[in-house]
mmCIF file of C-alpha atoms in Angstrom:
data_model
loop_
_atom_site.group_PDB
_atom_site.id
_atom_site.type_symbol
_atom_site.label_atom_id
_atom_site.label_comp_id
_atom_site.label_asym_id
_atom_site.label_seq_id
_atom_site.Cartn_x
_atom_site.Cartn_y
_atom_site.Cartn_z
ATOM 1 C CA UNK A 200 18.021 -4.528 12.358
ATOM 2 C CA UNK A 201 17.930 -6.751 9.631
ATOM 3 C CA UNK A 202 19.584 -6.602 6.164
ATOM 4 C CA UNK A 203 16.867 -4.527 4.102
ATOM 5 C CA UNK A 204 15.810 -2.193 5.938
ATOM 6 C CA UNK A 205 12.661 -0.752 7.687
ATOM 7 C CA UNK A 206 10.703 0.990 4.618
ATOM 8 C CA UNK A 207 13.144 2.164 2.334
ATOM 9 C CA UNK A 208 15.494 -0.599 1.335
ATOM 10 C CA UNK A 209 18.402 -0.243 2.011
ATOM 11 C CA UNK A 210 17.887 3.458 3.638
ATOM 12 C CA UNK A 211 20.489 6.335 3.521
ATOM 13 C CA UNK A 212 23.132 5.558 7.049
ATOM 14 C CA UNK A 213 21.300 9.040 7.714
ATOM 15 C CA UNK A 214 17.986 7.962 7.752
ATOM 16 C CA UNK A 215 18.823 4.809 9.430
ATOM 17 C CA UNK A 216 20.762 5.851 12.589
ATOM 18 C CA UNK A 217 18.104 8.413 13.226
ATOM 19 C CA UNK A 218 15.478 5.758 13.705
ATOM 20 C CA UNK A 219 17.269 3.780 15.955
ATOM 21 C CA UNK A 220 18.243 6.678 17.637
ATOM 22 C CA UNK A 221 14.679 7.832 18.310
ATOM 23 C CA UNK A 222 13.856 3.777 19.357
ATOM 24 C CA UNK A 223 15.959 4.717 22.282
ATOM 25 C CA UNK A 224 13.316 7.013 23.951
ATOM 26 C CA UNK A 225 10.367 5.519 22.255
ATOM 27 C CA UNK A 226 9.031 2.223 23.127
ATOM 28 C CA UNK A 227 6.581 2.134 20.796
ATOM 29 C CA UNK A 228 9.179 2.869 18.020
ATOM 30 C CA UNK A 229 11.635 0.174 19.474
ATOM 31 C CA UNK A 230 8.756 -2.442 19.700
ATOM 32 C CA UNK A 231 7.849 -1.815 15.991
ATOM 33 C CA UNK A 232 11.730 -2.246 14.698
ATOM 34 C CA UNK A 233 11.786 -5.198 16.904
ATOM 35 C CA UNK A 234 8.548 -6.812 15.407
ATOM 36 C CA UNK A 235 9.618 -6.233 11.833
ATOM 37 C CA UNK A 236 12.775 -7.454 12.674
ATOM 38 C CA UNK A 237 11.315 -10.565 13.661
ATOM 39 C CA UNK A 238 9.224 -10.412 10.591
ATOM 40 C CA UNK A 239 11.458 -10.309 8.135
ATOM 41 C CA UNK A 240 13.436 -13.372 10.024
ATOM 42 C CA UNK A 241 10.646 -15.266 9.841
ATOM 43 C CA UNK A 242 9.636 -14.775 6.262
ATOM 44 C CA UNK A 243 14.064 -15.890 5.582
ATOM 45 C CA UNK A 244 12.891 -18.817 7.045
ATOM 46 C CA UNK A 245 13.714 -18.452 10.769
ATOM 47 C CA UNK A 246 10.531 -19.852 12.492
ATOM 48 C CA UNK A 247 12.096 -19.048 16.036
ATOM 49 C CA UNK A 248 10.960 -15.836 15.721
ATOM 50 C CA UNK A 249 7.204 -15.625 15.663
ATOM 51 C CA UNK A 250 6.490 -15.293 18.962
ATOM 52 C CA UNK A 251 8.756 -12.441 19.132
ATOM 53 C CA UNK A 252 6.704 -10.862 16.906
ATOM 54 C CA UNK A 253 3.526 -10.752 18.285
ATOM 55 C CA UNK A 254 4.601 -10.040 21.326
ATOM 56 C CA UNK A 255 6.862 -6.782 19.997
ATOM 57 C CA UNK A 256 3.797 -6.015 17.880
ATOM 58 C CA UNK A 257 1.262 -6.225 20.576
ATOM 59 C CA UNK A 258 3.435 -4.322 22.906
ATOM 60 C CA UNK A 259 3.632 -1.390 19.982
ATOM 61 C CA UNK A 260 -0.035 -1.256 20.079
ATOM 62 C CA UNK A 261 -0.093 -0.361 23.165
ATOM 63 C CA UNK A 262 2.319 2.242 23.722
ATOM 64 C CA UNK A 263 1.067 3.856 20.607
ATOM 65 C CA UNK A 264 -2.460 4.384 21.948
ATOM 66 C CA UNK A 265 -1.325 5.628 24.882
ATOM 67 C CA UNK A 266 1.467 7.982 23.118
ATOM 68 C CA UNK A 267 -1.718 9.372 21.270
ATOM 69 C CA UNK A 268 -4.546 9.715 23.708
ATOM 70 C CA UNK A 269 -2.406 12.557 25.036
ATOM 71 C CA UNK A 270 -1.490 16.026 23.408
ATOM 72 C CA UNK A 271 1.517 15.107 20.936
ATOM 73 C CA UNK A 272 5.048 16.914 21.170
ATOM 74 C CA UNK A 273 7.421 18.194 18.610
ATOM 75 C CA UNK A 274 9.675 15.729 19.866
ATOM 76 C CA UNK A 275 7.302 12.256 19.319
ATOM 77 C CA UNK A 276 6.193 13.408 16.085
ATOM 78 C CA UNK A 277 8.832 11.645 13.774
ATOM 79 C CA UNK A 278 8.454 8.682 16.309
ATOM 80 C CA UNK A 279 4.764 8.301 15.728
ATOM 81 C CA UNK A 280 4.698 8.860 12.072
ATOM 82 C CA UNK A 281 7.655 6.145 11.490
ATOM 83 C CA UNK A 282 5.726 3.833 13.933
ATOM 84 C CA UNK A 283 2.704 4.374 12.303
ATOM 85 C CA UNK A 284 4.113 3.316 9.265
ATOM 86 C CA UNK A 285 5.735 0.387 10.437
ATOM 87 C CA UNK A 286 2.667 -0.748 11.899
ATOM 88 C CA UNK A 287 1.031 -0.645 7.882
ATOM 89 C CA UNK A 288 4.256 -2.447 6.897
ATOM 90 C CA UNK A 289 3.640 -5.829 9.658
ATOM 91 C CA UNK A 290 -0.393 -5.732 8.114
ATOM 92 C CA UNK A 291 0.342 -5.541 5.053
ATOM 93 C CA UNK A 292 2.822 -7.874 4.948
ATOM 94 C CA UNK A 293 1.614 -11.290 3.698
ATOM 95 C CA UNK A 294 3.520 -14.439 2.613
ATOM 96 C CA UNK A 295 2.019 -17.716 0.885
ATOM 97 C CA UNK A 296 2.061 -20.104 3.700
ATOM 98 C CA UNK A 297 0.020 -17.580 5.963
ATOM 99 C CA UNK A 298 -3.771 -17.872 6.095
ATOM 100 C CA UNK A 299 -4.142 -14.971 3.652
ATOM 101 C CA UNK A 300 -2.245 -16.839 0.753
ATOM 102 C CA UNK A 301 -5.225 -16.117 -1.481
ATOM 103 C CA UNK A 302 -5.791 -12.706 -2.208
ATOM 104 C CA UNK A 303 -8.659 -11.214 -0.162
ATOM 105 C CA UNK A 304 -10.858 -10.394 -3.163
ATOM 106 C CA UNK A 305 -11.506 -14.265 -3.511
ATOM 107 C CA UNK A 306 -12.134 -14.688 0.153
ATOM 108 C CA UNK A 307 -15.310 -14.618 2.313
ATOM 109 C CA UNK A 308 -13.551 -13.650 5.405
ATOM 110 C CA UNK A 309 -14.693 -11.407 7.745
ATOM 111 C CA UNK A 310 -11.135 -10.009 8.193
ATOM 112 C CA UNK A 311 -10.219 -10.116 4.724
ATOM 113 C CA UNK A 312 -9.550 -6.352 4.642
ATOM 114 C CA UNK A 313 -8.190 -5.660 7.896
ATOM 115 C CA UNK A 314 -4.959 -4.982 6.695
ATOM 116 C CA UNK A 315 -6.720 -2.628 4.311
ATOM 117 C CA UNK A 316 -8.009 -0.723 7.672
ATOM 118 C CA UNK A 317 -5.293 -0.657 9.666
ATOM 119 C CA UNK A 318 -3.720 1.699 6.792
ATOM 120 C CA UNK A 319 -6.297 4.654 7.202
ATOM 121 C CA UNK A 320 -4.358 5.209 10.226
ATOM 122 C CA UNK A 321 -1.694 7.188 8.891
ATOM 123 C CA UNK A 322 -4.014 9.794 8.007
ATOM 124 C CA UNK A 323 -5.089 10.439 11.840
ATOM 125 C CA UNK A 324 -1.459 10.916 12.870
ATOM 126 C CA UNK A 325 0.009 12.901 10.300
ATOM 127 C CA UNK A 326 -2.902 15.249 10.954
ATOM 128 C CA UNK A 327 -2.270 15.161 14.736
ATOM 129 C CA UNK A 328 1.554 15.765 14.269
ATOM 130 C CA UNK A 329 1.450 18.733 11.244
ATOM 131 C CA UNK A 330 1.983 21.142 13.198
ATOM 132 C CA UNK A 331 5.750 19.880 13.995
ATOM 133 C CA UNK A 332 6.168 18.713 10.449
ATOM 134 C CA UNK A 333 8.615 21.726 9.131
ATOM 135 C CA UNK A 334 11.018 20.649 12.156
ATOM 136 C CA UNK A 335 11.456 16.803 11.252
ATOM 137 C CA UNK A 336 14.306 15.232 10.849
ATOM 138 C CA UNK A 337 13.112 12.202 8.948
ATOM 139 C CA UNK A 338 10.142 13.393 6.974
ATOM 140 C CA UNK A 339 12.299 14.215 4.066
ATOM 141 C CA UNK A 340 12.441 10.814 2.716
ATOM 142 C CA UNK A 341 8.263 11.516 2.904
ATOM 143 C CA UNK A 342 7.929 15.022 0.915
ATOM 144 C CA UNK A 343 7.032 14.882 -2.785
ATOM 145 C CA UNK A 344 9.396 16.552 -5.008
ATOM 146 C CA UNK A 345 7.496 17.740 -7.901
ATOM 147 C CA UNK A 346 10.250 17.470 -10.413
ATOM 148 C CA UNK A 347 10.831 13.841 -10.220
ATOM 149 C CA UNK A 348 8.942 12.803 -13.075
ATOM 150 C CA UNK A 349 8.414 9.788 -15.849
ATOM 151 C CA UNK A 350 7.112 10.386 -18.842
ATOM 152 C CA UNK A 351 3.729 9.020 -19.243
ATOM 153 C CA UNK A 352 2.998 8.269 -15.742
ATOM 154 C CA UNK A 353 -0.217 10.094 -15.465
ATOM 155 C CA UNK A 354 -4.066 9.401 -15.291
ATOM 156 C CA UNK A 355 -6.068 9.714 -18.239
ATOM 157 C CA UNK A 356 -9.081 11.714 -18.168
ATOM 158 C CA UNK A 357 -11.443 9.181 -18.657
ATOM 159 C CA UNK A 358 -9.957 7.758 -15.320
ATOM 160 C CA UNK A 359 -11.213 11.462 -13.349
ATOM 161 C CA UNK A 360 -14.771 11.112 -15.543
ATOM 162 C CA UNK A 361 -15.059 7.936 -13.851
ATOM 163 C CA UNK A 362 -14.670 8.711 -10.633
ATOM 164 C CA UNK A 363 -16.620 11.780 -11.087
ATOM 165 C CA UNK A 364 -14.080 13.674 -9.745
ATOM 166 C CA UNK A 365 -14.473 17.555 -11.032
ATOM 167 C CA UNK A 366 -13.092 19.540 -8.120
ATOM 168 C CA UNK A 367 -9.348 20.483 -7.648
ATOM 169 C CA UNK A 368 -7.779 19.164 -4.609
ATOM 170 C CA UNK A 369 -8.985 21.016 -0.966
ATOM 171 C CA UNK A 370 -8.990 20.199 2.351
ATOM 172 C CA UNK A 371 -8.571 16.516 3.057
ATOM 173 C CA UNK A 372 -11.791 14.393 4.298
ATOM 174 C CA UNK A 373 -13.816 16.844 3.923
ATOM 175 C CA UNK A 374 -15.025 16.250 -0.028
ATOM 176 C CA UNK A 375 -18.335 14.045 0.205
ATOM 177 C CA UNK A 376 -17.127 11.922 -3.139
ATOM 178 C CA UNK A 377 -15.302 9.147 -1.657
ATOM 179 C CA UNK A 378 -12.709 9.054 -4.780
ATOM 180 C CA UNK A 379 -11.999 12.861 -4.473
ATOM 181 C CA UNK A 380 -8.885 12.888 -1.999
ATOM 182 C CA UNK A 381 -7.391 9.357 -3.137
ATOM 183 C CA UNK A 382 -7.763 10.186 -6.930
ATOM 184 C CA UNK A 383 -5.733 13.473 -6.039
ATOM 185 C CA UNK A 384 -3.492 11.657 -4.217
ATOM 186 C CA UNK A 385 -2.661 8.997 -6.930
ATOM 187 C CA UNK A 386 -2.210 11.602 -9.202
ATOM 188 C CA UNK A 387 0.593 13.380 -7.653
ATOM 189 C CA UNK A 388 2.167 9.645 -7.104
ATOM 190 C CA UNK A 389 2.012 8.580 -10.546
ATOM 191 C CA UNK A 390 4.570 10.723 -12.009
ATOM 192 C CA UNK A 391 6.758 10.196 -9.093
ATOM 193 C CA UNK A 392 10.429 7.993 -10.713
ATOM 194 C CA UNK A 393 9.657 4.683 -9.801
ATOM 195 C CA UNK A 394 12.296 2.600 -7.400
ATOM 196 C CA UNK A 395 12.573 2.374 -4.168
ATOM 197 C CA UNK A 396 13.271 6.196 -3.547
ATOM 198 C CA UNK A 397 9.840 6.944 -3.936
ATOM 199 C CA UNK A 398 8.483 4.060 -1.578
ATOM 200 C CA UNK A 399 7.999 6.523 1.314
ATOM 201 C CA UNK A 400 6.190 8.476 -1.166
ATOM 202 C CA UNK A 401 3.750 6.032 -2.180
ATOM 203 C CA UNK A 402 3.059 6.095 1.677
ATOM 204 C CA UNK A 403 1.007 9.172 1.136
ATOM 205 C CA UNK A 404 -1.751 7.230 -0.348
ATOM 206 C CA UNK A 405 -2.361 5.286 2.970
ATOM 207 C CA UNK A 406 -3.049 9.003 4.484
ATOM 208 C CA UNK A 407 -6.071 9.362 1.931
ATOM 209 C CA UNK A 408 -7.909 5.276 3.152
ATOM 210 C CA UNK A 409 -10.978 6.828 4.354
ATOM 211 C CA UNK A 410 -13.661 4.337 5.884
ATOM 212 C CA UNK A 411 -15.914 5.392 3.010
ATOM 213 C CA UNK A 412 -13.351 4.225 1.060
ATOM 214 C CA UNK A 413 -12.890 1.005 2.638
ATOM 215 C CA UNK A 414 -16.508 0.354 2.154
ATOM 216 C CA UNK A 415 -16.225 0.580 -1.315
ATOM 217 C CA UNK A 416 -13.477 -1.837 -1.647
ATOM 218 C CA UNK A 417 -15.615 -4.022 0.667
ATOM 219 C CA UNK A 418 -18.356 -4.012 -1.840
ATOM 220 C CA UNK A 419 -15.853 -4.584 -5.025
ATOM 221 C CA UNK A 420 -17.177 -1.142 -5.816
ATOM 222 C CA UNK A 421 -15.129 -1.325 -9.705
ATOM 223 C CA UNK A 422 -13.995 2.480 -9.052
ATOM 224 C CA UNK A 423 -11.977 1.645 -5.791
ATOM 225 C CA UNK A 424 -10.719 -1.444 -6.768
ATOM 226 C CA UNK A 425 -9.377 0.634 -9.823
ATOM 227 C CA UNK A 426 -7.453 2.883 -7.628
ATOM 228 C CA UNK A 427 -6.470 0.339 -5.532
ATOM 229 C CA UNK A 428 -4.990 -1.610 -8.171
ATOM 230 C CA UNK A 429 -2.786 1.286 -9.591
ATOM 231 C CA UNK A 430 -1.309 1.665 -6.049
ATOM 232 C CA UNK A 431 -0.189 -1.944 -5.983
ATOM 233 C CA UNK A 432 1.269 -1.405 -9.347
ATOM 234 C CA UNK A 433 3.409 1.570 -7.718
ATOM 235 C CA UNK A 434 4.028 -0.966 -4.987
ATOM 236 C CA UNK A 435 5.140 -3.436 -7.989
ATOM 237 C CA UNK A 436 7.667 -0.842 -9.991
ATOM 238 C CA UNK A 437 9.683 -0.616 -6.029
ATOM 239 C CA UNK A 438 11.247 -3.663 -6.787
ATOM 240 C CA UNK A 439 12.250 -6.767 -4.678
ATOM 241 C CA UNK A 440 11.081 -5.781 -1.475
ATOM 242 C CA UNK A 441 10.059 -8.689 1.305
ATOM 243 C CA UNK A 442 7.664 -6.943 3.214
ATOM 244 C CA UNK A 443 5.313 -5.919 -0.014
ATOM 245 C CA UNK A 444 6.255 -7.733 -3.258
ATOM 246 C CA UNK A 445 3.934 -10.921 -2.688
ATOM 247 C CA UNK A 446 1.032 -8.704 -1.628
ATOM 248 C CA UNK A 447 0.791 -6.136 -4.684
ATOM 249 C CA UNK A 448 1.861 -8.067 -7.542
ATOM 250 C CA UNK A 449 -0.663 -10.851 -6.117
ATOM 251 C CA UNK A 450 -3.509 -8.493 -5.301
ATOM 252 C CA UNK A 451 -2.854 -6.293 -8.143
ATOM 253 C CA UNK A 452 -3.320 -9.830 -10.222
ATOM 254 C CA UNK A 453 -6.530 -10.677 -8.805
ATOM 255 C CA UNK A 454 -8.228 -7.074 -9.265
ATOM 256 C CA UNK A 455 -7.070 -7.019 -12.634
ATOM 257 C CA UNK A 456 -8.625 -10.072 -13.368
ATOM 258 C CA UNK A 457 -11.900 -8.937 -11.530
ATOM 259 C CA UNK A 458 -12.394 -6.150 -13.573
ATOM 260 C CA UNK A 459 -11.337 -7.712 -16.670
ATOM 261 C CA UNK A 460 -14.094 -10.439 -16.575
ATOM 262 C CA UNK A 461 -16.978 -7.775 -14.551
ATOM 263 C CA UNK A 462 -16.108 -4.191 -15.769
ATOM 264 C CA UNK A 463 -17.049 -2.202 -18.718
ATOM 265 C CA UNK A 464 -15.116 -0.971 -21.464
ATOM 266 C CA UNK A 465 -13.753 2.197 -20.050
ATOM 267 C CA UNK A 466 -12.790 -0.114 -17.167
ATOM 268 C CA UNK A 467 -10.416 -2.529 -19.060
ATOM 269 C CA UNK A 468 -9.015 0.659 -21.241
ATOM 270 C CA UNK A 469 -8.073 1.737 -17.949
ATOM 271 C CA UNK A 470 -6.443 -1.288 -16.647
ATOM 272 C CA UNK A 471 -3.451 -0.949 -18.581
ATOM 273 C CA UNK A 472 -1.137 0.495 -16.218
ATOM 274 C CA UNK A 473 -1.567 -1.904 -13.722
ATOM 275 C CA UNK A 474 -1.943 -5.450 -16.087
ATOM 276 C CA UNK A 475 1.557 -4.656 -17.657
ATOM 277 C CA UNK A 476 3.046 -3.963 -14.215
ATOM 278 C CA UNK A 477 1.688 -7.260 -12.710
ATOM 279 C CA UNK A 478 1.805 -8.859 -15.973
ATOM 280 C CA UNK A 479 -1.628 -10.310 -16.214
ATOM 281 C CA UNK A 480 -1.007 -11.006 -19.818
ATOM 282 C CA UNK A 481 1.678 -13.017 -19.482
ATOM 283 C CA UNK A 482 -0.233 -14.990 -16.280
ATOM 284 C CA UNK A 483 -3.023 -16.092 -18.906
ATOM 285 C CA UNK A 484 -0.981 -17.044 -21.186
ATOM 286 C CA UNK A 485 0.938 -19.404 -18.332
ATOM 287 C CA UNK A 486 -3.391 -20.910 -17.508
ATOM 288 C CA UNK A 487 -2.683 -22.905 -20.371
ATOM 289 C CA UNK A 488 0.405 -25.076 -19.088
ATOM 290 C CA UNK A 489 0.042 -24.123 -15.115
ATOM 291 C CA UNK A 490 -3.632 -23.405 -14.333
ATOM 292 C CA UNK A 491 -3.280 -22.975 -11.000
ATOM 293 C CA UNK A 492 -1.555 -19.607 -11.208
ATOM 294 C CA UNK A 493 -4.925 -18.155 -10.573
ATOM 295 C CA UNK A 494 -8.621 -19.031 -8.648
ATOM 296 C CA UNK A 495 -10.321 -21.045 -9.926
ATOM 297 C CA UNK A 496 -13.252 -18.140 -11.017
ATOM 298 C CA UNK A 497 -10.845 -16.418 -13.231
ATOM 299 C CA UNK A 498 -9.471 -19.926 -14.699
ATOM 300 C CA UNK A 499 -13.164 -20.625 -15.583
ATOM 301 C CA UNK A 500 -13.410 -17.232 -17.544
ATOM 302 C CA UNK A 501 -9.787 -17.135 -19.281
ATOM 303 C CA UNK A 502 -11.068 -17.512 -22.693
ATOM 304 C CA UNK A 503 -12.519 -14.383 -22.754
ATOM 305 C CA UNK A 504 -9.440 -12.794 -21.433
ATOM 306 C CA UNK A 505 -7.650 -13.072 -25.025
ATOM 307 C CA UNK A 506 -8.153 -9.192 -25.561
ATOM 308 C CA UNK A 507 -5.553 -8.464 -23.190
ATOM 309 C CA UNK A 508 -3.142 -10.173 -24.783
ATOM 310 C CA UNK A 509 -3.033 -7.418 -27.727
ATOM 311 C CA UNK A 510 -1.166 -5.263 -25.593
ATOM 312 C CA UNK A 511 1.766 -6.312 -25.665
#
């Protein structure tokens, strides 16, 4: 397995071995380690391995549906969960010389949010598997602990107005407001100490992409970008990690910009948290010596960007 790790870094020897342990009776599982293994070789630079990536990845696809079309065990439940998660990982991955070296929000491409989809799947198996949850021996590295916290890291009320979010936290998928579950869910994240101990944390969040939700971000509904945006700027405060960096400090860029040049006021007030983590600020200020740091739609607004720069 290469250098840094599946999802955590550079995970506890614990954590590790137990995953490659479970590879061992898994094929999904081993075809997933294999695939990001190729992955990350790739994105080093090692173009031999592309092939061996699609193939591994393809081959995980299919031994995961057919893992889950039957009645799951207690002993495939850390399996499926880790696999599901490395599945997200290979999506969401993106690097600039691939064809999504734009962020999607600019692009017209039918597939521009497929890696967006392909993360509400962590939902349907952590539901399937609950059941065996108490008994797992990786899930740790998953749980929230609710005394990790940074000051400040919260969401202001106006935030919850917004959304119109007014009802505590219930049953998941069941609350007809689209924002319900994944406001609740960001909420608990927020306060979380940021670094790369609380990546498999930010995880949750995939569990709460519902397709309503997906539609939303589809139609550049402001709300759900919002959210979405304060996710990548968890993503962001992780650190130097391959498989995510370029992908939420870029897309956290772009929505930021979005919103700054199409929302309202209680929008931008809002954007705070994730401009200074993706440092929009300091990318307008670079439009006037290197104006190709953004698209071209933002570049023709930037001079009514100049607000922002008060922040800091």
């Amino acid at each position: 397995m290469t250098s840094n790790g599946l999802l955590m870094g550079a995970e506890p020897i614990k954590y590790h071995r137990r995953v490659l342990s479970l590879a061992q009776d898994h094929p999904y599982l081993l075809h997933a380690q294999l695939a990001i293994a190729a992955l990350h070789l790739t994105t080093s630079g090692v173009k031999l391995y592309e092939k061996a990536r699609l193939y591994n990845l393809s081959r995980t696809l299919q031994e995961y549906q057919k893992a889950i079309a039957k009645p799951i065990a207690r002993q495939d439940s850390d399996p499926l969960v880790m696999t599901s998660m490395m599945i997200n990982m290979l999506y969401f991955h993106c690097d600039d010389s691939s064809d999504e070296s734009e962020p999607w929000l600019w692009s017209k491409s039918p597939q521009r949010l497929s890696w967006l989809s392909v993360q509400q799947g962590m939902g349907a198996i952590l539901s399937q598997t609950r059941p065996h949850h108490c008994e797992s021996g990786l899930l740790s590295n998953f749980h929230i602990v609710p005394h990790r916290v940074t000051q400040g890291r919260r969401l202001h009320p106006s935030f919850w107005t917004l959304c119109n979010v007014t009802h505590p936290v219930g049953p998941r998928g069941v609350h007809p407001n689209p924002y319900h579950d994944i406001l609740h869910c960001l909420e608990v994240l927020m306060p979380l100490e940021p670094g790369i101990k609380s990546l498999m944390k930010y995880m949750h969040f995939c569990g709460r992409i519902y397709p309503s939700f997906i539609s939303l971000v589809e139609n550049e509904d402001y709300r759900a970008l919002l959210i979405l945006s304060y996710w990548f700027a968890l993503l962001i405060g992780v650190g130097d990690l391959w498989w995510c960096k370029l992908r939420a400090k870029r897309d956290c860029l772009a929505i930021c910009a979005y919103l700054d040049l199409e929302g309202n006021e209680t929008i931008r007030d809002l954007l705070e948290f994730p401009a200074t983590s993706c440092e929009y600020a300091r990318q307008i200020q670079d439009l006037e010596e290197s104006p190709v740091l953004l698209p071209m739609a933002v570049q023709a607004h930037c001079i009514d960007l100049s607000p922002w720069l008060d922040w800091f």
